[in-house]
CSV table of C-alpha atoms in Angstrom, one decimal:
chain,number,residue,atom,x,y,z
A,1101,MET,CA,83.2,118.8,107.6
A,1102,LEU,CA,83.0,122.2,109.2
A,1103,LEU,CA,80.1,122.2,111.6
A,1104,THR,CA,79.0,124.6,114.2
A,1105,ILE,CA,80.0,123.4,117.6
A,1106,PHE,CA,77.8,123.9,120.7
A,1107,CYS,CA,79.2,123.5,124.3
A,1108,ILE,CA,76.5,122.6,126.9
A,1109,LYS,CA,77.5,121.9,130.5
A,1110,GLY,CA,81.0,121.1,129.4
A,1111,THR,CA,80.0,118.7,126.6
A,1112,CYS,CA,80.7,119.8,123.0
A,1113,GLN,CA,78.4,118.4,120.3
A,1114,SER,CA,78.0,119.2,116.6
A,1115,ASN,CA,74.7,119.8,115.0
A,1116,GLU,CA,74.7,116.4,113.5
A,1117,GLN,CA,75.6,114.6,116.8
A,1118,LYS,CA,72.8,116.5,118.6
A,1119,ALA,CA,70.4,115.5,115.8
A,1120,TRP,CA,71.2,111.8,116.1
A,1121,ALA,CA,70.8,112.1,119.9
A,1122,LEU,CA,67.3,113.5,119.2
A,1123,ALA,CA,66.6,110.5,116.9
A,1124,ASP,CA,67.3,108.2,119.8
A,1125,SER,CA,64.9,110.2,122.0
A,1126,ILE,CA,62.2,110.1,119.3
A,1127,SER,CA,62.6,106.3,118.9
A,1128,ARG,CA,61.9,105.8,122.6
A,1129,THR,CA,58.7,107.8,122.4
A,1130,ILE,CA,57.2,105.6,119.6
A,1131,THR,CA,55.3,102.9,121.5
A,1132,GLU,CA,53.7,99.7,120.3
A,1133,PRO,CA,49.9,99.4,120.2
A,1134,THR,CA,48.6,96.7,122.6
A,1135,PHE,CA,45.5,94.5,122.2
A,1136,ARG,CA,43.2,92.5,124.4
A,1137,ASP,CA,43.9,88.7,124.3
A,1138,LYS,CA,40.8,87.8,122.4
A,1139,VAL,CA,40.6,86.4,118.9
A,1140,TYR,CA,37.7,87.0,116.4
A,1141,ASN,CA,38.0,84.6,113.5
A,1142,ILE,CA,36.4,86.0,110.3
A,1143,ILE,CA,35.2,82.5,109.5
A,1144,ASP,CA,33.0,82.6,112.6
A,1145,PHE,CA,31.3,85.7,111.0
A,1146,GLY,CA,30.6,83.9,107.8
A,1147,ALA,CA,33.7,84.4,105.7
A,1148,ILE,CA,34.4,81.8,103.1
A,1149,ALA,CA,38.0,81.1,101.9
A,1150,ASP,CA,37.3,80.3,98.2
A,1151,GLY,CA,38.8,83.4,96.6
A,1152,LYS,CA,35.4,84.1,94.9
A,1153,THR,CA,32.9,84.9,97.6
A,1154,LYS,CA,33.0,88.5,98.8
A,1155,ASN,CA,33.6,88.6,102.5
A,1156,THR,CA,33.4,92.4,103.0
A,1157,SER,CA,30.4,92.2,105.4
A,1158,ALA,CA,31.9,89.3,107.4
A,1159,ILE,CA,35.3,90.9,107.9
A,1160,ASN,CA,33.8,94.3,108.8
A,1161,ALA,CA,31.3,92.6,111.2
A,1162,ALA,CA,34.2,90.9,113.0
A,1163,ILE,CA,36.1,94.2,113.3
A,1164,THR,CA,33.0,96.0,114.6
A,1165,GLN,CA,32.3,93.3,117.2
A,1166,CYS,CA,35.9,93.1,118.3
A,1167,SER,CA,36.1,96.9,118.8
A,1168,LYS,CA,32.8,97.0,120.5
A,1169,ASP,CA,33.9,94.3,123.0
A,1170,GLY,CA,37.0,96.2,123.9
A,1171,GLY,CA,39.4,95.1,121.2
A,1172,GLY,CA,41.6,92.1,120.3
A,1173,GLN,CA,42.7,90.3,117.2
A,1174,VAL,CA,40.6,89.8,114.1
A,1175,LEU,CA,42.0,86.7,112.5
A,1176,VAL,CA,42.2,86.1,108.7
A,1177,ALA,CA,42.9,82.4,108.8
A,1178,ASN,CA,44.8,80.4,106.2
A,1179,GLY,CA,43.1,80.5,102.8
A,1180,LYS,CA,42.1,83.1,100.2
A,1181,PHE,CA,39.5,85.6,101.1
A,1182,LEU,CA,38.0,88.0,98.5
A,1183,THR,CA,36.8,91.4,100.0
A,1184,GLY,CA,35.9,95.0,99.3
A,1185,ALA,CA,36.7,97.9,101.5
A,1186,ILE,CA,37.8,97.0,105.1
A,1187,HIS,CA,37.2,99.8,107.6
A,1188,MET,CA,39.3,99.5,110.8
A,1189,LYS,CA,38.1,100.5,114.3
A,1190,SER,CA,39.9,101.2,117.5
A,1191,ASN,CA,41.7,98.5,119.5
A,1192,VAL,CA,41.7,96.0,116.6
A,1193,ASP,CA,44.7,94.1,115.2
A,1194,LEU,CA,43.8,92.7,111.7
A,1195,HIS,CA,46.1,89.6,111.7
A,1196,ILE,CA,46.7,87.7,108.4
A,1197,GLU,CA,48.1,84.2,109.0
A,1198,ALA,CA,51.2,83.1,107.0
A,1199,SER,CA,49.2,81.2,104.4
A,1200,ALA,CA,46.3,83.6,104.2
A,1201,VAL,CA,45.6,86.0,101.4
A,1202,LEU,CA,43.3,89.0,101.5
A,1203,LEU,CA,42.3,89.4,97.8
A,1204,PHE,CA,40.8,92.8,97.1
A,1205,SER,CA,37.9,93.3,94.6
A,1206,THR,CA,38.6,95.3,91.5
A,1207,GLU,CA,35.0,96.5,91.3
A,1208,PRO,CA,35.0,100.2,92.1
A,1209,THR,CA,31.5,100.0,93.7
A,1210,ASP,CA,33.0,97.8,96.4
A,1211,TYR,CA,34.8,101.0,97.7
A,1212,LEU,CA,31.7,103.1,98.2
A,1213,PRO,CA,30.6,105.3,99.9
A,1214,LEU,CA,33.3,107.9,99.3
A,1215,VAL,CA,35.5,108.8,102.3
A,1216,ARG,CA,37.7,111.8,103.1
A,1217,THR,CA,41.3,111.4,102.0
A,1218,ARG,CA,44.1,113.2,100.3
A,1219,TRP,CA,44.9,112.4,96.7
A,1220,GLU,CA,48.5,113.3,95.9
A,1221,GLY,CA,48.3,116.0,98.6
A,1222,ASP,CA,44.9,117.5,97.6
A,1223,ASP,CA,42.1,117.1,100.1
A,1224,CYS,CA,39.0,115.5,98.7
A,1225,TYR,CA,36.4,112.7,99.0
A,1226,ASN,CA,37.2,109.6,96.9
A,1227,TYR,CA,36.7,105.9,96.8
A,1228,SER,CA,37.6,104.3,100.1
A,1229,PRO,CA,41.1,102.9,100.3
A,1230,LEU,CA,41.1,99.1,100.3
A,1231,ILE,CA,41.8,99.3,104.1
A,1232,TYR,CA,40.7,102.5,105.7
A,1233,ALA,CA,40.4,104.1,109.1
A,1234,GLU,CA,39.4,107.6,110.3
A,1235,GLY,CA,39.8,108.9,113.8
A,1236,GLN,CA,40.7,105.6,115.3
A,1237,THR,CA,43.2,104.7,118.0
A,1238,ASN,CA,45.3,101.6,118.7
A,1239,ILE,CA,45.0,99.8,115.4
A,1240,ALA,CA,47.2,97.4,113.5
A,1241,VAL,CA,47.6,95.2,110.4
A,1242,THR,CA,50.0,92.3,111.1
A,1243,GLY,CA,50.8,88.8,110.2
A,1244,ARG,CA,53.0,87.0,107.6
A,1245,GLY,CA,50.2,86.6,105.1
A,1246,THR,CA,49.6,88.5,101.8
A,1247,LEU,CA,47.5,91.5,100.9
A,1248,ASP,CA,46.8,91.5,97.1
A,1249,GLY,CA,45.2,94.6,95.6
A,1250,GLN,CA,45.0,93.0,92.2
A,1251,GLY,CA,46.2,96.2,90.5
A,1252,SER,CA,47.3,95.3,86.9
A,1253,THR,CA,47.3,96.6,83.4
A,1254,GLU,CA,43.7,95.2,83.3
A,1255,ASN,CA,42.5,96.6,86.7
A,1256,TRP,CA,42.9,100.0,88.3
A,1257,TRP,CA,46.2,101.0,86.6
A,1258,PRO,CA,44.6,101.9,83.2
A,1259,TRP,CA,42.8,104.7,85.0
A,1260,LYS,CA,46.1,106.5,85.1
A,1261,GLY,CA,46.1,106.7,81.3
A,1262,GLY,CA,49.0,105.7,79.1
A,1263,ALA,CA,49.5,102.5,77.1
A,1264,ARG,CA,52.1,101.1,79.4
A,1265,ASN,CA,49.6,101.2,82.2
A,1266,GLY,CA,47.1,99.2,80.1
A,1267,TRP,CA,45.0,102.1,79.0
A,1268,ILE,CA,43.3,101.6,75.6
A,1269,LYS,CA,42.0,104.4,73.5
A,1270,GLY,CA,38.3,104.9,74.0
A,1271,THR,CA,38.4,103.6,77.6
A,1272,PRO,CA,38.1,106.0,80.6
A,1273,SER,CA,40.9,107.5,82.6
A,1274,GLN,CA,41.5,110.3,85.0
A,1275,LEU,CA,42.8,112.3,82.1
A,1276,ASP,CA,39.3,112.3,80.5
A,1277,ARG,CA,38.0,114.3,83.5
A,1278,ASN,CA,41.0,116.5,83.9
A,1279,CYS,CA,41.2,115.4,87.4
A,1280,ARG,CA,44.6,116.8,88.2
A,1281,PRO,CA,43.7,120.3,86.9
A,1282,LEU,CA,40.3,120.0,88.7
A,1283,LEU,CA,41.9,119.2,92.0
A,1284,LYS,CA,44.4,122.0,91.6
A,1285,LYS,CA,41.5,124.4,91.0
A,1286,TYR,CA,39.8,123.2,94.1
A,1287,ASN,CA,43.0,123.6,96.0
A,1288,ASP,CA,43.9,127.1,94.6
A,1289,THR,CA,40.4,128.5,95.2
A,1290,GLN,CA,39.9,126.7,98.6
A,1291,VAL,CA,36.7,125.0,97.7
A,1292,PRO,CA,35.3,123.4,100.9
A,1293,VAL,CA,36.5,119.8,101.1
A,1294,GLU,CA,33.0,118.5,101.4
A,1295,LYS,CA,32.3,119.8,97.9
A,1296,ARG,CA,35.2,118.0,96.4
A,1297,GLN,CA,33.4,114.8,95.6
A,1298,MET,CA,35.4,112.6,93.2
A,1299,GLY,CA,34.7,108.9,93.1
A,1300,GLU,CA,32.5,107.5,90.3
A,1301,GLY,CA,33.3,109.0,86.9
A,1302,TYR,CA,36.5,110.6,87.9
A,1303,TYR,CA,38.8,107.5,87.8
A,1304,LEU,CA,41.0,108.4,90.7
A,1305,ARG,CA,42.5,105.2,92.0
A,1306,PRO,CA,42.2,104.5,95.8
A,1307,GLN,CA,45.2,104.0,98.1
A,1308,PHE,CA,45.7,100.5,99.4
A,1309,ILE,CA,45.9,101.3,103.1
A,1310,SER,CA,45.2,104.8,104.4
A,1311,PHE,CA,44.5,105.8,108.0
A,1312,ILE,CA,43.6,109.4,108.6
A,1313,HIS,CA,43.5,111.2,112.0
A,1314,CYS,CA,44.5,108.1,113.8
A,1315,GLN,CA,46.9,107.4,116.7
A,1316,ASN,CA,49.1,104.4,117.6
A,1317,ILE,CA,49.3,102.5,114.3
A,1318,LYS,CA,51.3,99.4,113.4
A,1319,PHE,CA,51.9,97.6,110.1
A,1320,GLU,CA,54.0,94.5,110.6
A,1321,ASP,CA,55.3,91.4,108.9
A,1322,PHE,CA,52.9,91.1,105.8
A,1323,THR,CA,53.6,91.2,102.1
A,1324,ILE,CA,51.6,93.7,100.2
A,1325,LYS,CA,51.4,93.8,96.4
A,1326,ASN,CA,49.6,95.2,93.3
A,1327,SER,CA,48.2,98.3,94.7
A,1328,PRO,CA,45.8,100.5,92.7
A,1329,PHE,CA,47.8,103.6,93.8
A,1330,TRP,CA,49.9,104.5,96.9
A,1331,VAL,CA,50.5,101.5,99.1
A,1332,LEU,CA,50.8,102.5,102.8
A,1333,HIS,CA,49.5,106.0,103.5
A,1334,PRO,CA,49.2,107.1,107.2
A,1335,LEU,CA,47.8,110.6,107.0
A,1336,LEU,CA,47.5,113.3,109.7
A,1337,SER,CA,48.3,110.6,112.3
A,1338,GLU,CA,50.7,110.1,115.2
A,1339,ASN,CA,52.8,107.3,116.5
A,1340,VAL,CA,53.2,105.0,113.5
A,1341,ILE,CA,55.3,101.8,113.2
A,1342,VAL,CA,56.0,100.1,109.8
A,1343,ARG,CA,58.1,97.0,110.5
A,1344,ASN,CA,59.2,93.9,108.5
A,1345,VAL,CA,56.8,94.8,105.6
A,1346,THR,CA,57.6,93.7,102.0
A,1347,VAL,CA,56.1,95.9,99.3
A,1348,ASN,CA,56.0,94.5,95.8
A,1349,SER,CA,53.9,96.9,93.7
A,1350,GLU,CA,55.2,98.3,90.4
A,1351,GLY,CA,52.2,100.0,89.1
A,1352,PRO,CA,51.9,103.8,88.3
A,1353,ASN,CA,52.2,106.0,91.4
A,1354,ASN,CA,52.8,102.9,93.5
A,1355,ASP,CA,54.7,104.6,96.2
A,1356,GLY,CA,55.7,102.1,98.9
A,1357,CYS,CA,55.1,104.1,102.1
A,1358,ASP,CA,53.9,107.7,102.2
A,1359,PRO,CA,53.6,109.1,105.7
A,1360,GLU,CA,51.8,112.4,105.2
A,1361,SER,CA,51.6,115.1,107.9
A,1362,CYS,CA,52.4,112.6,110.5
A,1363,LYS,CA,54.4,112.8,113.7
A,1364,ASN,CA,56.6,110.2,115.3
A,1365,VAL,CA,57.0,107.5,112.6
A,1366,LEU,CA,59.3,104.5,112.6
A,1367,ILE,CA,60.0,102.5,109.4
A,1368,GLU,CA,62.4,99.6,109.9
A,1369,ASN,CA,63.4,96.3,108.3
A,1370,CYS,CA,61.2,96.8,105.3
A,1371,THR,CA,61.8,95.9,101.6
A,1372,PHE,CA,60.5,98.0,98.8
A,1373,ASN,CA,60.1,97.2,95.1
A,1374,THR,CA,57.9,99.8,93.7
A,1375,GLY,CA,56.6,101.7,90.6
A,1376,ASP,CA,57.4,105.0,92.2
A,1377,ASP,CA,59.1,106.2,95.4
A,1378,CYS,CA,60.0,103.5,97.9
A,1379,ILE,CA,59.4,105.9,100.8
A,1380,ALA,CA,58.0,109.4,100.3
A,1381,LEU,CA,57.5,111.8,103.1
A,1382,LYS,CA,54.8,114.4,102.5
A,1383,SER,CA,52.7,117.2,104.1
A,1384,GLY,CA,50.1,118.3,101.7
A,1385,ARG,CA,50.0,120.2,98.4
A,1386,ASP,CA,50.0,124.0,98.1
A,1387,PHE,CA,47.2,125.8,99.9
A,1388,ASP,CA,45.7,122.5,101.4
A,1389,GLY,CA,49.1,121.7,103.0
A,1390,ARG,CA,49.6,125.3,104.2
A,1391,ARG,CA,46.0,125.5,105.6
A,1392,GLU,CA,46.4,122.3,107.6
A,1393,ASN,CA,50.0,123.4,108.6
A,1394,ALA,CA,50.8,119.9,109.8
A,1395,PRO,CA,54.4,119.0,109.0
A,1396,ILE,CA,55.8,115.5,108.5
A,1397,GLU,CA,58.1,115.3,111.5
A,1398,ASN,CA,60.2,113.0,113.7
A,1399,VAL,CA,60.6,110.2,111.2
A,1400,ILE,CA,63.1,107.4,111.6
A,1401,ILE,CA,63.9,105.1,108.7
A,1402,ARG,CA,66.4,102.3,109.3
A,1403,ASP,CA,67.6,98.9,108.1
A,1404,CYS,CA,65.5,99.0,105.0
A,1405,PHE,CA,66.2,97.6,101.5
A,1406,MET,CA,65.2,99.7,98.5
A,1407,ARG,CA,65.1,98.1,95.0
A,1408,LYS,CA,63.2,99.5,92.1
A,1409,GLY,CA,61.6,102.9,92.5
A,1410,HIS,CA,61.8,106.6,91.7
A,1411,GLY,CA,63.6,107.4,94.9
A,1412,GLY,CA,64.9,105.3,97.8
A,1413,VAL,CA,63.8,107.9,100.3
A,1414,SER,CA,62.1,111.0,98.9
A,1415,LEU,CA,60.8,114.1,100.5
A,1416,GLY,CA,58.0,115.8,98.6
A,1417,SER,CA,56.9,116.9,96.3
A,1418,GLU,CA,53.7,117.5,98.2
A,1419,ILE,CA,55.4,119.1,101.2
A,1420,SER,CA,53.7,122.5,101.8
A,1421,GLY,CA,53.1,121.8,105.5
A,1422,GLY,CA,56.8,121.5,106.1
A,1423,CYS,CA,59.2,118.7,107.1
A,1424,LYS,CA,61.6,118.4,110.0
A,1425,ASN,CA,63.7,115.9,111.9
A,1426,ILE,CA,64.1,113.1,109.3
A,1427,PHE,CA,66.6,110.3,110.0
A,1428,VAL,CA,67.7,107.6,107.6
A,1429,GLU,CA,70.4,105.1,108.5
A,1430,ASN,CA,71.7,101.6,107.8
A,1431,CYS,CA,69.7,101.1,104.6
A,1432,GLN,CA,70.7,99.4,101.3
A,1433,MET,CA,69.7,100.7,97.9
A,1434,ASN,CA,70.5,98.9,94.7
A,1435,SER,CA,68.9,98.6,91.3
A,1436,PRO,CA,69.4,99.9,87.8
A,1437,GLU,CA,65.7,100.8,88.1
A,1438,LEU,CA,66.2,102.9,91.2
A,1439,ASP,CA,66.5,106.5,90.1
A,1440,ARG,CA,67.9,108.2,93.2
A,1441,ALA,CA,69.0,107.3,96.7
A,1442,ILE,CA,67.9,110.5,98.6
A,1443,LEU,CA,65.6,112.9,96.8
A,1444,ILE,CA,64.1,116.2,98.0
A,1445,LYS,CA,61.7,117.5,95.4
A,1446,THR,CA,59.6,120.7,95.5
A,1447,ASN,CA,58.7,123.9,93.6
A,1448,ASN,CA,57.6,127.4,94.2
A,1449,SER,CA,54.0,126.5,94.4
A,1450,ARG,CA,54.6,124.4,97.4
A,1451,GLY,CA,56.3,126.7,99.9
A,1452,GLY,CA,57.0,125.0,103.3
A,1453,THR,CA,60.3,124.5,105.1
A,1454,THR,CA,62.4,121.3,105.2
A,1455,ASP,CA,64.7,121.6,108.1
A,1456,GLY,CA,66.8,118.7,109.3
A,1457,VAL,CA,67.5,115.7,107.1
A,1458,TYR,CA,70.1,113.3,108.5
A,1459,VAL,CA,71.4,110.4,106.4
A,1460,ARG,CA,74.2,108.0,107.5
A,1461,ASN,CA,75.6,104.6,106.9
A,1462,ILE,CA,73.9,103.9,103.6
A,1463,VAL,CA,75.2,101.3,101.1
A,1464,VAL,CA,74.2,102.0,97.5
A,1465,GLY,CA,75.0,99.5,94.8
A,1466,GLU,CA,73.6,101.2,91.8
A,1467,VAL,CA,71.2,104.0,91.1
A,1468,LYS,CA,70.3,105.4,87.7
A,1469,ASP,CA,70.7,109.1,88.5
A,1470,ALA,CA,72.1,110.6,91.7
A,1471,ILE,CA,72.9,109.6,95.3
A,1472,LEU,CA,71.7,113.0,96.7
A,1473,SER,CA,69.3,115.0,94.6
A,1474,ILE,CA,67.5,118.3,95.4
A,1475,ASN,CA,65.2,119.6,92.8
A,1476,CYS,CA,63.3,122.9,93.4
A,1477,SER,CA,61.7,123.0,90.0
A,1478,TYR,CA,59.9,119.6,90.2
A,1479,HIS,CA,57.0,119.5,87.8
A,1480,ILE,CA,57.2,123.3,87.3
A,1481,ASP,CA,56.7,122.6,83.5
A,1482,THR,CA,53.2,121.3,84.2
A,1483,GLU,CA,52.2,123.3,87.3
A,1484,GLY,CA,53.6,126.7,86.4
A,1485,GLU,CA,55.4,129.2,88.5
A,1486,GLY,CA,54.2,130.0,92.0
A,1487,LYS,CA,54.8,132.6,94.7
A,1488,PHE,CA,55.6,130.3,97.6
A,1489,LEU,CA,59.3,129.7,97.8
A,1490,PRO,CA,60.3,126.4,99.5
A,1491,HIS,CA,63.2,126.4,102.0
A,1492,ILE,CA,65.5,123.5,102.5
A,1493,LYS,CA,68.3,123.6,105.1
A,1494,ASN,CA,70.4,121.4,107.4
A,1495,VAL,CA,70.8,118.3,105.2
A,1496,TYR,CA,73.6,116.0,106.3
A,1497,LEU,CA,74.8,113.0,104.3
A,1498,SER,CA,77.6,110.9,106.0
A,1499,ASN,CA,79.2,107.5,105.6
A,1500,VAL,CA,77.5,106.7,102.3
A,1501,THR,CA,79.2,104.4,99.8
A,1502,SER,CA,78.0,103.9,96.2
A,1503,LYS,CA,79.3,101.8,93.3
A,1504,LYS,CA,77.5,103.2,90.2
A,1505,SER,CA,75.5,106.4,89.4
A,1506,THR,CA,75.3,109.1,86.8
A,1507,TYR,CA,75.9,111.8,89.5
A,1508,ALA,CA,77.0,111.7,93.1
A,1509,ILE,CA,75.4,115.1,94.0
A,1510,TRP,CA,72.8,116.9,91.9
A,1511,LEU,CA,71.4,120.1,93.5
A,1512,ASP,CA,69.3,122.6,91.8
A,1513,GLY,CA,67.7,125.5,93.7
A,1514,ILE,CA,65.8,128.4,92.4
A,1515,LYS,CA,67.5,131.1,90.4
A,1516,ASP,CA,68.3,134.3,92.3
A,1517,GLU,CA,67.0,132.8,95.5
A,1518,LYS,CA,69.1,131.1,98.1
A,1519,CYS,CA,66.2,128.9,99.4
A,1520,VAL,CA,68.6,125.9,99.7
A,1521,ASN,CA,71.3,126.2,102.3
A,1522,SER,CA,73.5,124.3,104.8
A,1523,ILE,CA,74.0,121.1,102.8
A,1524,HIS,CA,76.8,118.8,104.2
A,1525,VAL,CA,78.3,115.8,102.6
A,1526,GLU,CA,81.0,114.0,104.7
A,1527,ASN,CA,83.0,110.8,104.8
A,1528,CYS,CA,81.5,109.3,101.7
A,1529,ILE,CA,82.9,107.2,98.9
A,1530,PHE,CA,81.2,107.5,95.5
A,1531,SER,CA,82.5,105.1,92.8
A,1532,GLY,CA,81.5,104.6,89.2
A,1533,VAL,CA,80.2,108.2,88.8
A,1534,LYS,CA,79.7,109.2,85.2
A,1535,GLN,CA,79.3,112.9,85.4
A,1536,PRO,CA,80.7,115.8,87.6
A,1537,ASN,CA,78.6,117.0,90.5
A,1538,GLN,CA,75.9,119.6,89.5
A,1539,ILE,CA,75.3,122.3,92.0
A,1540,LYS,CA,73.2,125.4,91.0
A,1541,ASN,CA,71.4,128.1,92.8
A,1542,ILE,CA,72.4,126.8,96.2
A,1543,GLY,CA,73.6,128.5,99.3
A,1544,LYS,CA,76.3,127.0,101.6
A,1545,VAL,CA,77.4,123.5,100.6
A,1546,THR,CA,80.2,121.7,102.5
A,1547,ILE,CA,81.9,118.6,101.1
A,1548,ARG,CA,84.5,117.1,103.3
A,1549,ASN,CA,86.5,113.8,103.3
A,1550,VAL,CA,84.7,112.6,100.2
A,1551,ILE,CA,86.3,110.3,97.6
A,1552,MET,CA,84.7,110.3,94.1
A,1553,ASN,CA,86.1,107.9,91.5
A,1554,GLY,CA,89.2,107.4,93.6
A,1555,GLU,CA,90.0,111.1,93.9
A,1556,PRO,CA,89.6,113.3,97.0
A,1557,LEU,CA,86.8,115.8,96.8
A,1558,ASN,CA,86.7,118.7,99.3
A,1559,SER,CA,84.9,122.0,98.9
A,1560,GLU,CA,83.0,124.7,100.8
A,1561,ASN,CA,81.2,127.7,99.5
C-alpha cells in the first residue's frame, strides 16, 4: 500500500502505524469502574424469585439505598425475578449471579414515566429502557446470569409492523401513528425535545439497556436476549467497557451494541447473534446530531465473534455528529445470515465526517454481501435527498481473510461529489467471491497486496 510517511525525531511511521499507536494510548485511558465492598441483596428488599411477582420496587429500592450509602453491589441472587424498568444510580454494580434471570415485563405501563432518549438517532421522550440511567457515574451491570427482555412475535416486536414480526392486521404498530415521519418532522423543524412526547399510543419500542450522559460504565459477563429494540445503547457517555457479553436477540432492529455520541469505548470478547447490526456506531440523526455535535470517537473493538446480523461492525446510518478513531481487530465473522463484515452507511441528509477507521486481523468465514461496504445513499429512497454531504476518509483494511461473499469490496459514494476518499485495502485474501468489486463515485482508493479468488489484485486511482 502507498501510504504517506511521517518522520518524527528520526522515527518514520505510516498513517496506519500511528493510528494503531493511538489505539494503544486510548486503551490505557479507559479505566474500570470501582465499587465499595458492600452487597445489597434484592431479596432483603422484598424481591421474590418466582418469575411471576413484579420486583420493580424492590430492585430499585436496593439500588437507591446502595447509591445513597456510597455504593456497592446490588445482588440479583439465583432464581428468576420479574421486573419492570430498573433505573441505575451512581456507584452501583447490578450483579446477576450465574443461575439468576432478570425477566422483564412486557406491559408497557411498567416503563412509565417517559424518559429522555434517542430513538434511531432522533431525540425524544419515550418509554423507559428496561435498564436506564441518566447523568450517573461509576455504574455497571455484571455477572454470568441472564437478562431476558421477552421480546417475541407476541410481545414488543409486532409494534414494528410486518407479519414476520408478529403484527396482525387490525392491531397497533408504529406505522399507524407514522412515527418515523413524525420524528423526522420534529428533527427537521427542531421542535424542542421536551415537546417530543412519544410513549403511550405511539408504539415505539424501548431499548433494553440505555445510559445517557453517564461516565465510567461497564457491562460484563452476562447473556442478554430477546430485546424489544436496540440491546446495549450507551448514549452521550464517556469511558464505556463492554466485555464478555453474549447477545442473542434476533428481533427487528435488535442491534447488539450501539454506542452513540460516546467517547472512549472498549468492546471486547463479546458474541453477537442479532436481528440487525452486531455493533453499530452512531452520533445522532440529521439536525439533532449536528446540534449536539458529539461524535462517536475513540472506539476499540477486539476479539469479538459476530454471527447473524446486518453488519458485523457498522458505522451509521445515524452519524451526523461525526465519527473518528475507530479500531477493529482480531474479530471473527461468519454466517450466511451476516450481510456484511464492515459497513459504513450514510446519506446526504446526515452530513458529518467519518475520519479514521482502522480494521486489521479479521477472519471472515462467510458473509452474504461484502467484506467492506460503503453506502452513501442508505435509505435515500425513503428519506429523500438532502443538502448535507457526508464525508468519509482514511479507512484502512489490512490482514483480512474471507472464504465466501458476493463482493469483496462494494463502495458507492455520491455522484459528482468526491465525499469518499483515502480508502486503503492491503494484505488481504478474499476467496469465494462471486462478483467483481464495485467502486463508484469514490476518490482515492488504494488496493495493494490483495489476492481475490487466487489472483493478485493491485490498483490505485
